[in-house]
């Protein structure tokens, strides 16, 4: 029994990071109605930029390195929109999808070009996990959970209590109507991209702290985030959160029942089935941004 | 020059692959981002059957049929969703296919791959067979090219273009949109399967690593670069992409800079895709809208 | 389009103009880009070191030897393109095959059909022994290592183990040989599963190991996967003896896993580091590449080039059959850096298996 509970615990922690990725992806979808394939690359860039500030010549402490890294990731996210997506927005969503696939491929290879394909780490010594009645959690895992809760709580307060949040939600509901009502579109779109990038970067940094940095780290996790978005219903922030947790738990519990070689198949199969049979998401009944 | 023959064979196989994708993406507006799965299904079926002793010609036909059927099975549920979701559903399908090939070792030998895939009995093994294999590939490519040209010039093809531009109009004209789309995907998948079998019997070795997202990006690039919805566009795109990849071999690049070549190539491919979408949406050859719908 | 064909034609002319008739050339298919490029660079440096020495000793019958490197993007398709180019454009009679058994297996039939000698320095799959008469390899086959790991497990008195292996050609091939041998000799495998290549989170796999509560785990994997698993097992306090293969034996494993790598025991095809050949190699390496450690399989690549040079000197002519005979002749009793390189009927060499362990954050011989 405790075996399954520990798997569940691992799933919750992995899922909370997926949720961080998924929130940004779903926000972009909610406002701009397209699937940003290069969202995964924001995850990777967030982590690698932190590594850049953390290692020589900068050698800043980790928390200090994370701040400029998140800011630069937000710049990348914002420029994606400004230079590529905005000119294409009037066209077909498919053009945006192709552009984002191309962009993702370009950004991923840029990471390879600059930092190489080899695995990198922050060089923390491994620590024995803390034991709670037979369950093990590491400090970094707790940090992941705490950071996820922290970011999501800020998002919740921002979206529900501020004028900014309200204009964002109005835009997600109906872009044209919101524009007619005098909501500043450039401001909304800038805040969406910055929010999505910062969340992606934060998730990427946590993931890198827990494990390693790799050029494909974003792309592999994007699939999970995407599954989470679909589970929650595209555009639904709270749905994405629950979706992230669900994917994390499902794939980790799955290891108990079939070959770990199929671990990724859980997320893929979920995406596939949901797309085909419940495109509105499992949690479509929940109210949220949308 | 056997190497030239080799590059030509590769370019022709990719042309077939790109033409088959163009049927879906260019003419019908179906953005299939998992087309490599059908290439792979064709390759695996043909390799498995011919290794089990079936004559290569028969195995190739079975592979085309198998890929077509698989396309139909995917199309029926996947066409229920909107076009961008269709793109994702197909992409995920391709990854699922790859994972199954990687893990079902009793059938596919998993990551070890399938070595020693034979060529048709009347083609010599080794480089002596290259000219004949080139002729076979060229005939197949010409056949596919003419078939697709005829198909898209027919009422069927015109209906597809109407669907691409506006599904509701097509419906109003009494076209069965879903059926037309399913037919397109079955045809496109069978042709991709043909490209896959030609590839498998040529390279003589396949493994799941040959059917990744990178291949999908490459073939989408061939079509989009060459020109969507045109006859020659995908062929031109395939030749350009393959020749570009091989030409890099002849650049005098110092050993210590070799590490940068592949990422740079990837950046260029991705960048071209973005640039085309932004600046040259119709690719190298623009579609003549007049003779369309 | 036109411009590209133009560029192609130009570079062609340029390169063919540069070719000097006096050189003795051999080809090499090396992963200079793609996922194996991390290793490819080291292979290349080791080969170039050997080449430099060959030419300093007077080359091949007075002509300098040269290696034409071709990149294979670490993939099967790229390897086929590369070998086609080396065989048909450069027309080279001896080639050094690509790393990774799957890539090697993709090209070895082409070499065999073209009567071109293909030599492997780091591809280990047992299947390669069946490649044919023009195939040689200076690296021992996995068939030997699988048995080696099984023997290690028995020698340490573990008769019940959990087996996990990386889900790629190397891991699967090795695991199958190990399983067969271990079960035959009365061992019991409690649980047996593959883990994906290149993941960052193996916690659930680790938990699955822990569920069987084994005294020992046979973990046949690469460096980064191995390090991640060890680290995450350490974090969740899995107390077991880790037994590993040759592909994880690297200082990088310790760099990545730190404390968690302590006490791991593994096997590896070994050679004495006391021999004059090894000492000479080490000194030469440190002289040429002062700030670089000797790379994984560097010694094998070095031996491969030196042995090939010896064969080229022995060969009566450059005909395929003469070269093949010369290879066999050159291998007989050849004492290289990595030991005896006498080829058997399959072109394979024998091996001595050593045991390594991690003690005080360093790789040491296990005694």
Coordinates of N, CA, C and O in Angstrom, one line a residue, chain C residues 156-300:
Chain C
X156 N 29.5 -12.3 -6.2 CA 29.2 -11.5 -5.0 C 28.1 -12.2 -4.2 O 27.6 -11.6 -3.3
X157 N 27.7 -13.4 -4.6 CA 26.7 -14.2 -3.9 C 25.3 -13.6 -3.9 O 24.6 -13.6 -2.9
X158 N 25.0 -12.9 -4.9 CA 23.6 -12.4 -5.1 C 22.9 -13.4 -6.0 O 23.3 -13.5 -7.2
X159 N 21.9 -14.2 -5.5 CA 21.2 -15.0 -6.4 C 19.8 -14.6 -6.7 O 19.1 -15.2 -7.5
X160 N 19.4 -13.5 -6.1 CA 18.1 -12.9 -6.5 C 18.4 -11.4 -6.7 O 18.8 -10.6 -5.8
X161 N 18.1 -10.9 -7.9 CA 18.3 -9.5 -8.3 C 17.1 -9.0 -9.0 O 16.3 -9.7 -9.5
X162 N 17.1 -7.6 -9.0 CA 16.2 -6.9 -9.9 C 17.0 -6.5 -11.1 O 18.1 -6.0 -10.9
X163 N 16.5 -6.6 -12.3 CA 17.2 -6.2 -13.5 C 16.5 -5.1 -14.1 O 15.3 -5.1 -14.4
X164 N 17.2 -4.0 -14.4 CA 16.7 -2.9 -15.2 C 17.7 -2.5 -16.2 O 18.9 -2.6 -15.9
X165 N 17.3 -2.0 -17.3 CA 18.2 -1.7 -18.4 C 17.7 -0.6 -19.3 O 16.5 -0.4 -19.3
X166 N 18.6 0.1 -19.9 CA 18.2 1.2 -20.7 C 17.5 0.7 -22.0 O 17.9 -0.3 -22.6
X167 N 16.5 1.4 -22.4 CA 15.7 0.9 -23.5 C 16.3 1.3 -24.9 O 15.7 2.1 -25.6
X168 N 17.5 0.8 -25.1 CA 18.0 1.0 -26.5 C 18.8 -0.2 -26.9 O 18.8 -1.2 -26.2
X169 N 19.4 -0.2 -28.1 CA 20.0 -1.4 -28.6 C 21.0 -2.0 -27.7 O 21.1 -3.2 -27.5
X170 N 21.8 -1.1 -27.1 CA 22.9 -1.6 -26.2 C 22.3 -2.3 -24.9 O 22.6 -3.4 -24.6
X171 N 21.4 -1.6 -24.3 CA 20.8 -2.1 -23.0 C 20.0 -3.4 -23.2 O 20.2 -4.3 -22.5
X172 N 19.2 -3.4 -24.2 CA 18.3 -4.5 -24.4 C 19.2 -5.7 -24.8 O 19.0 -6.8 -24.3
X173 N 20.1 -5.5 -25.7 CA 21.0 -6.6 -26.1 C 21.8 -7.2 -24.9 O 21.8 -8.5 -24.7
X174 N 22.3 -6.4 -24.1 CA 23.1 -6.8 -23.0 C 22.2 -7.5 -22.0 O 22.6 -8.6 -21.4
X175 N 21.1 -6.9 -21.7 CA 20.1 -7.5 -20.7 C 19.7 -8.9 -21.1 O 19.6 -9.8 -20.2
X176 N 19.5 -9.1 -22.4 CA 19.0 -10.4 -22.8 C 20.1 -11.5 -22.6 O 19.8 -12.6 -22.1
X177 N 21.3 -11.2 -22.9 CA 22.4 -12.1 -22.6 C 22.6 -12.4 -21.1 O 22.7 -13.5 -20.7
X178 N 22.5 -11.3 -20.4 CA 22.7 -11.4 -18.9 C 21.6 -12.4 -18.4 O 21.9 -13.3 -17.6
X179 N 20.4 -12.1 -18.8 CA 19.2 -12.8 -18.2 C 19.4 -14.3 -18.5 O 19.2 -15.2 -17.6
X180 N 19.7 -14.6 -19.8 CA 19.9 -16.0 -20.2 C 20.9 -16.7 -19.3 O 20.7 -17.8 -18.7
X181 N 22.1 -16.1 -19.2 CA 23.2 -16.7 -18.5 C 22.9 -16.8 -17.0 O 23.1 -17.8 -16.4
X182 N 22.3 -15.7 -16.4 CA 22.0 -15.7 -15.0 C 21.0 -16.7 -14.6 O 21.1 -17.4 -13.6
X183 N 19.9 -16.9 -15.4 CA 18.9 -17.9 -15.1 C 19.4 -19.3 -15.3 O 19.1 -20.2 -14.5
X184 N 20.2 -19.5 -16.3 CA 20.8 -20.8 -16.6 C 21.6 -21.3 -15.4 O 21.6 -22.4 -15.0
X185 N 22.3 -20.3 -14.7 CA 23.2 -20.7 -13.6 C 22.5 -20.6 -12.3 O 23.1 -20.5 -11.2
X186 N 21.2 -20.7 -12.3 CA 20.4 -20.8 -11.1 C 20.0 -19.6 -10.4 O 19.5 -19.6 -9.3
X187 N 20.2 -18.4 -11.0 CA 19.8 -17.2 -10.4 C 18.3 -16.9 -10.5 O 17.7 -17.6 -11.3
X188 N 17.8 -16.0 -9.8 CA 16.4 -15.6 -9.9 C 16.3 -14.1 -10.1 O 16.9 -13.3 -9.4
X189 N 15.4 -13.8 -11.0 CA 15.2 -12.3 -11.3 C 13.9 -11.9 -10.7 O 12.8 -12.5 -11.1
X190 N 13.9 -11.0 -9.7 CA 12.7 -10.7 -9.0 C 11.8 -9.8 -9.9 O 10.5 -10.0 -9.8
X191 N 12.4 -8.9 -10.6 CA 11.6 -8.0 -11.4 C 12.5 -7.5 -12.5 O 13.7 -7.5 -12.3
X192 N 11.9 -7.2 -13.6 CA 12.8 -7.0 -14.8 C 12.1 -6.0 -15.7 O 11.0 -6.2 -16.1
X193 N 12.6 -4.8 -15.8 CA 12.0 -3.8 -16.7 C 13.0 -2.8 -17.3 O 14.1 -2.7 -16.8
X194 N 12.6 -2.3 -18.5 CA 13.4 -1.3 -19.2 C 13.1 0.1 -18.6 O 12.0 0.3 -18.1
X195 N 14.1 1.0 -18.7 CA 13.8 2.4 -18.4 C 14.1 3.2 -19.6 O 15.1 2.8 -20.4
X196 N 13.4 4.3 -19.8 CA 13.6 5.1 -21.0 C 14.9 5.7 -21.1 O 15.5 6.1 -20.0
X197 N 15.4 6.0 -22.3 CA 16.6 6.7 -22.4 C 16.4 8.2 -22.2 O 15.3 8.7 -22.7
X198 N 17.2 8.9 -21.5 CA 17.2 10.4 -21.5 C 16.1 11.0 -20.7 O 15.7 12.1 -20.9
X199 N 15.6 10.3 -19.7 CA 14.5 10.9 -18.8 C 15.2 11.6 -17.7 O 16.4 11.3 -17.4
X200 N 14.5 12.5 -17.0 CA 15.1 13.1 -15.8 C 14.5 12.6 -14.5 O 15.0 12.9 -13.5
X201 N 13.4 12.0 -14.6 CA 12.7 11.5 -13.4 C 12.5 10.0 -13.5 O 11.7 9.5 -14.2
X202 N 13.3 9.3 -12.7 CA 13.2 7.9 -12.6 C 12.7 7.4 -11.2 O 12.9 6.3 -10.8
X203 N 12.0 8.4 -10.5 CA 11.6 8.0 -9.1 C 10.7 6.8 -9.1 O 10.8 6.0 -8.2
X204 N 9.8 6.8 -10.0 CA 8.8 5.7 -10.0 C 9.5 4.4 -10.3 O 9.1 3.3 -9.7
X205 N 10.4 4.4 -11.2 CA 11.2 3.2 -11.5 C 12.0 2.7 -10.3 O 12.0 1.6 -10.0
X206 N 12.5 3.7 -9.6 CA 13.3 3.4 -8.3 C 12.3 2.8 -7.3 O 12.7 1.8 -6.7
X207 N 11.1 3.3 -7.2 CA 10.2 2.7 -6.3 C 9.8 1.3 -6.7 O 9.6 0.4 -5.8
X208 N 9.8 1.1 -8.0 CA 9.5 -0.3 -8.4 C 10.6 -1.2 -8.0 O 10.4 -2.4 -7.6
X209 N 11.8 -0.7 -8.1 CA 12.9 -1.5 -7.6 C 12.8 -1.8 -6.1 O 12.9 -3.0 -5.6
X210 N 12.4 -0.8 -5.4 CA 12.3 -0.9 -3.9 C 11.2 -1.9 -3.5 O 11.3 -2.6 -2.5
X211 N 10.2 -2.0 -4.3 CA 9.1 -2.9 -4.0 C 9.5 -4.3 -3.8 O 9.1 -5.0 -3.0
X212 N 10.5 -4.7 -4.7 CA 11.0 -6.1 -4.6 C 12.0 -6.3 -3.5 O 12.4 -7.4 -3.2
X213 N 12.4 -5.2 -2.9 CA 13.4 -5.2 -1.8 C 14.6 -6.1 -2.1 O 14.9 -7.0 -1.3
X214 N 15.2 -5.9 -3.2 CA 16.3 -6.8 -3.6 C 17.6 -6.4 -2.8 O 17.8 -5.3 -2.4
X215 N 18.4 -7.5 -2.7 CA 19.8 -7.2 -2.1 C 20.7 -6.5 -3.1 O 21.6 -5.8 -2.8
X216 N 20.4 -6.8 -4.4 CA 21.2 -6.3 -5.5 C 20.4 -5.9 -6.7 O 19.4 -6.6 -6.9
X217 N 20.7 -4.9 -7.4 CA 20.1 -4.5 -8.6 C 21.1 -4.4 -9.7 O 22.1 -3.8 -9.6
X218 N 20.8 -5.2 -10.8 CA 21.7 -5.1 -12.0 C 21.1 -4.0 -12.9 O 20.0 -4.1 -13.3
X219 N 21.9 -2.9 -13.0 CA 21.4 -1.7 -13.7 C 22.3 -1.5 -14.9 O 23.3 -0.9 -14.8
X220 N 21.8 -1.9 -16.1 CA 22.7 -1.8 -17.3 C 22.2 -0.6 -18.0 O 21.2 -0.6 -18.7
X221 N 23.0 0.5 -17.9 CA 22.6 1.8 -18.4 C 23.7 2.7 -18.8 O 24.9 2.3 -18.5
X222 N 23.4 3.8 -19.3 CA 24.4 4.8 -19.7 C 24.8 5.7 -18.5 O 24.3 5.5 -17.4
X223 N 25.6 6.7 -18.8 CA 26.1 7.5 -17.7 C 25.0 8.4 -17.0 O 24.7 8.3 -15.8
X224 N 24.3 9.2 -17.9 CA 23.4 10.1 -17.3 C 22.2 9.5 -16.7 O 21.7 9.8 -15.6
X225 N 21.7 8.4 -17.3 CA 20.5 7.7 -16.8 C 20.9 7.0 -15.5 O 20.2 7.0 -14.5
X226 N 22.2 6.4 -15.5 CA 22.7 5.7 -14.4 C 22.8 6.7 -13.2 O 22.4 6.4 -12.1
X227 N 23.3 7.9 -13.5 CA 23.5 8.8 -12.4 C 22.2 9.3 -11.8 O 22.0 9.4 -10.6
X228 N 21.2 9.6 -12.7 CA 19.9 10.0 -12.2 C 19.3 8.9 -11.3 O 18.7 9.2 -10.3
X229 N 19.3 7.7 -11.8 CA 18.7 6.6 -11.0 C 19.4 6.5 -9.7 O 18.8 6.4 -8.6
X230 N 20.7 6.5 -9.7 CA 21.5 6.4 -8.4 C 21.1 7.5 -7.4 O 20.9 7.3 -6.2
X231 N 21.0 8.7 -8.0 CA 20.8 9.9 -7.2 C 19.4 9.8 -6.6 O 19.1 10.0 -5.4
X232 N 18.4 9.4 -7.4 CA 17.0 9.4 -6.9 C 16.8 8.2 -6.0 O 15.9 8.2 -5.1
X233 N 17.6 7.1 -6.2 CA 17.5 6.0 -5.3 C 18.0 6.4 -3.9 O 17.5 6.0 -2.9
X234 N 19.1 7.1 -4.0 CA 19.7 7.6 -2.7 C 18.8 8.5 -2.0 O 18.6 8.4 -0.8
X235 N 18.1 9.4 -2.7 CA 17.2 10.3 -2.0 C 16.1 9.6 -1.3 O 15.6 10.0 -0.3
X236 N 15.6 8.5 -2.0 CA 14.5 7.8 -1.3 C 15.0 6.6 -0.5 O 14.3 5.6 -0.2
X237 N 16.3 6.6 -0.2 CA 16.9 5.7 0.8 C 16.8 4.2 0.4 O 16.4 3.4 1.2
X238 N 17.0 3.9 -0.9 CA 17.0 2.6 -1.3 C 18.3 2.0 -0.9 O 19.4 2.5 -1.4
X239 N 18.3 0.9 -0.1 CA 19.6 0.3 0.3 C 19.8 -1.0 -0.4 O 19.1 -2.0 -0.1
X240 N 20.6 -0.9 -1.4 CA 20.8 -2.1 -2.2 C 22.2 -2.0 -2.8 O 22.8 -0.9 -2.8
X241 N 22.7 -3.1 -3.3 CA 24.0 -3.1 -4.0 C 23.7 -2.9 -5.5 O 23.0 -3.7 -6.1
X242 N 24.2 -1.8 -6.1 CA 24.0 -1.6 -7.5 C 25.2 -2.2 -8.3 O 26.3 -2.0 -8.0
X243 N 24.8 -3.0 -9.3 CA 25.7 -3.7 -10.2 C 25.6 -3.1 -11.6 O 24.4 -3.0 -12.1
X244 N 26.6 -2.6 -12.2 CA 26.5 -1.9 -13.5 C 27.4 -2.4 -14.5 O 28.3 -3.2 -14.2
X245 N 27.2 -1.9 -15.7 CA 28.0 -2.4 -16.9 C 29.1 -1.4 -17.2 O 29.4 -0.5 -16.4
X246 N 29.7 -1.6 -18.4 CA 30.8 -0.8 -18.7 C 30.5 0.6 -19.1 O 31.2 1.6 -19.0
X247 N 29.2 0.8 -19.7 CA 28.9 2.1 -20.2 C 28.7 3.2 -19.2 O 28.6 4.4 -19.5
X248 N 28.6 2.8 -17.9 CA 28.4 3.8 -16.9 C 29.7 4.1 -16.2 O 29.8 5.0 -15.4
X249 N 30.8 3.4 -16.6 CA 32.0 3.6 -15.9 C 32.7 4.9 -16.4 O 33.3 4.9 -17.5
X250 N 32.5 6.0 -15.7 CA 33.0 7.3 -16.2 C 33.1 8.2 -15.0 O 32.2 8.2 -14.1
X251 N 34.1 9.1 -14.9 CA 34.1 10.1 -13.9 C 32.8 11.0 -13.9 O 32.4 11.5 -12.8
X252 N 32.2 11.1 -15.1 CA 31.0 11.9 -15.2 C 29.9 11.3 -14.3 O 29.0 12.0 -13.8
X253 N 29.9 10.0 -14.2 CA 28.8 9.3 -13.3 C 29.0 9.9 -11.9 O 28.0 10.2 -11.3
X254 N 30.2 10.0 -11.4 CA 30.4 10.5 -10.1 C 30.1 12.0 -10.0 O 29.5 12.4 -9.0
X255 N 30.5 12.7 -11.0 CA 30.2 14.1 -11.1 C 28.7 14.4 -11.0 O 28.3 15.3 -10.2
X256 N 27.9 13.5 -11.6 CA 26.5 13.8 -11.6 C 25.8 13.2 -10.4 O 24.9 13.8 -9.9
X257 N 26.3 12.1 -9.9 CA 25.6 11.4 -8.8 C 26.2 11.7 -7.5 O 25.6 11.5 -6.4
X258 N 27.4 12.1 -7.4 CA 28.1 12.4 -6.2 C 28.1 11.2 -5.2 O 28.4 10.1 -5.6
X259 N 27.8 11.5 -4.0 CA 27.7 10.6 -2.9 C 26.9 9.3 -3.3 O 27.3 8.2 -2.8
X260 N 25.9 9.5 -4.1 CA 25.0 8.4 -4.4 C 25.7 7.3 -5.2 O 25.2 6.1 -5.3
X261 N 26.8 7.6 -5.8 CA 27.5 6.6 -6.7 C 28.4 5.7 -5.8 O 29.0 4.7 -6.3
X262 N 28.7 6.1 -4.6 CA 29.6 5.4 -3.7 C 29.2 3.9 -3.6 O 28.0 3.6 -3.4
X263 N 30.1 3.0 -3.8 CA 29.9 1.6 -3.6 C 29.3 0.8 -4.7 O 29.2 -0.4 -4.7
X264 N 29.1 1.5 -5.8 CA 28.6 0.8 -7.0 C 29.7 -0.2 -7.5 O 30.9 0.2 -7.4
X265 N 29.3 -1.3 -7.9 CA 30.3 -2.3 -8.5 C 29.9 -2.6 -9.9 O 28.7 -2.8 -10.2
X266 N 30.9 -2.6 -10.8 CA 30.5 -2.9 -12.2 C 31.6 -3.7 -12.9 O 32.7 -3.9 -12.3
X267 N 31.3 -4.2 -14.1 CA 32.3 -4.8 -14.9 C 32.7 -4.0 -16.0 O 31.9 -3.1 -16.4
X268 N 33.8 -4.2 -16.6 CA 34.2 -3.5 -17.8 C 35.3 -4.3 -18.5 O 36.1 -5.0 -17.8
X269 N 35.3 -4.3 -19.8 CA 36.4 -5.0 -20.5 C 37.6 -4.3 -20.2 O 37.7 -3.0 -20.3
X270 N 38.6 -5.0 -19.7 CA 39.8 -4.3 -19.1 C 41.0 -4.6 -19.9 O 41.1 -5.5 -20.7
X271 N 42.0 -3.9 -19.5 CA 43.3 -4.1 -20.0 C 44.2 -3.5 -18.9 O 43.8 -2.6 -18.2
X272 N 45.4 -4.0 -18.9 CA 46.3 -3.6 -17.8 C 46.8 -2.2 -18.1 O 47.1 -1.8 -19.2
X273 N 46.8 -1.3 -17.1 CA 47.3 0.0 -17.2 C 48.8 0.1 -16.9 O 49.4 1.1 -16.9
X274 N 49.3 -1.1 -16.6 CA 50.8 -1.2 -16.3 C 51.6 -1.4 -17.5 O 52.8 -1.2 -17.5
X275 N 51.0 -1.8 -18.6 CA 51.8 -2.2 -19.8 C 52.5 -1.0 -20.4 O 52.0 0.2 -20.2
X276 N 53.7 -1.2 -21.0 CA 54.4 -0.1 -21.6 C 53.5 0.6 -22.7 O 53.6 1.8 -22.8
X277 N 52.7 -0.2 -23.4 CA 51.8 0.4 -24.4 C 50.9 1.4 -23.8 O 50.7 2.5 -24.3
X278 N 50.3 1.1 -22.7 CA 49.3 2.0 -22.0 C 50.1 3.2 -21.5 O 49.6 4.4 -21.7
X279 N 51.2 3.0 -20.9 CA 51.9 4.1 -20.4 C 52.3 5.1 -21.5 O 52.2 6.3 -21.4
X280 N 52.7 4.5 -22.6 CA 53.2 5.4 -23.8 C 52.0 6.1 -24.3 O 52.1 7.3 -24.6
X281 N 50.8 5.4 -24.4 CA 49.6 6.1 -24.9 C 49.2 7.3 -24.0 O 48.9 8.4 -24.4
X282 N 49.3 7.0 -22.7 CA 48.8 8.0 -21.7 C 49.8 9.2 -21.8 O 49.3 10.4 -21.8
X283 N 51.0 9.0 -21.9 CA 52.0 10.1 -22.0 C 51.7 10.9 -23.2 O 51.7 12.1 -23.2
X284 N 51.5 10.1 -24.4 CA 51.3 10.8 -25.6 C 50.0 11.7 -25.6 O 49.9 12.8 -26.1
X285 N 49.0 11.1 -25.0 CA 47.7 11.8 -24.8 C 47.9 13.1 -24.1 O 47.4 14.2 -24.5
X286 N 48.6 13.0 -22.9 CA 48.7 14.1 -22.1 C 49.6 15.2 -22.7 O 49.4 16.4 -22.4
X287 N 50.4 14.8 -23.6 CA 51.3 15.7 -24.3 C 50.4 16.5 -25.4 O 50.5 17.7 -25.5
X288 N 49.6 15.7 -26.1 CA 48.9 16.3 -27.2 C 47.7 17.1 -26.7 O 47.3 18.2 -27.2
X289 N 47.0 16.5 -25.7 CA 45.8 17.2 -25.2 C 45.9 17.4 -23.7 O 45.3 16.7 -22.9
X290 N 46.8 18.4 -23.3 CA 47.1 18.5 -21.9 C 45.9 18.7 -21.0 O 46.0 18.3 -19.8
X291 N 44.9 19.4 -21.4 CA 43.8 19.6 -20.4 C 42.6 18.8 -20.7 O 41.5 19.1 -20.3
X292 N 42.8 17.6 -21.4 CA 41.6 16.8 -21.6 C 41.9 15.4 -21.0 O 43.0 14.9 -21.1
X293 N 40.8 14.9 -20.4 CA 40.9 13.5 -19.9 C 40.8 12.5 -21.0 O 40.2 12.8 -22.0
X294 N 41.4 11.3 -20.8 CA 41.3 10.3 -21.9 C 39.8 9.9 -22.0 O 39.1 9.6 -21.0
X295 N 39.2 10.1 -23.2 CA 37.8 9.9 -23.4 C 37.4 8.4 -23.3 O 38.2 7.5 -23.4
X296 N 36.1 8.2 -23.1 CA 35.5 6.8 -23.1 C 35.9 6.2 -24.5 O 35.7 6.8 -25.5
X297 N 36.4 5.0 -24.4 CA 36.7 4.2 -25.6 C 37.9 4.8 -26.4 O 38.1 4.4 -27.5
X298 N 38.5 5.8 -25.9 CA 39.6 6.5 -26.6 C 40.7 5.5 -26.9 O 41.3 5.4 -28.0
X299 N 41.0 4.6 -25.9 CA 42.1 3.6 -26.1 C 41.8 2.7 -27.3 O 42.7 2.3 -28.1
X300 N 40.5 2.3 -27.4 CA 40.1 1.4 -28.5 C 40.3 2.1 -29.9 O 40.7 1.5 -30.8

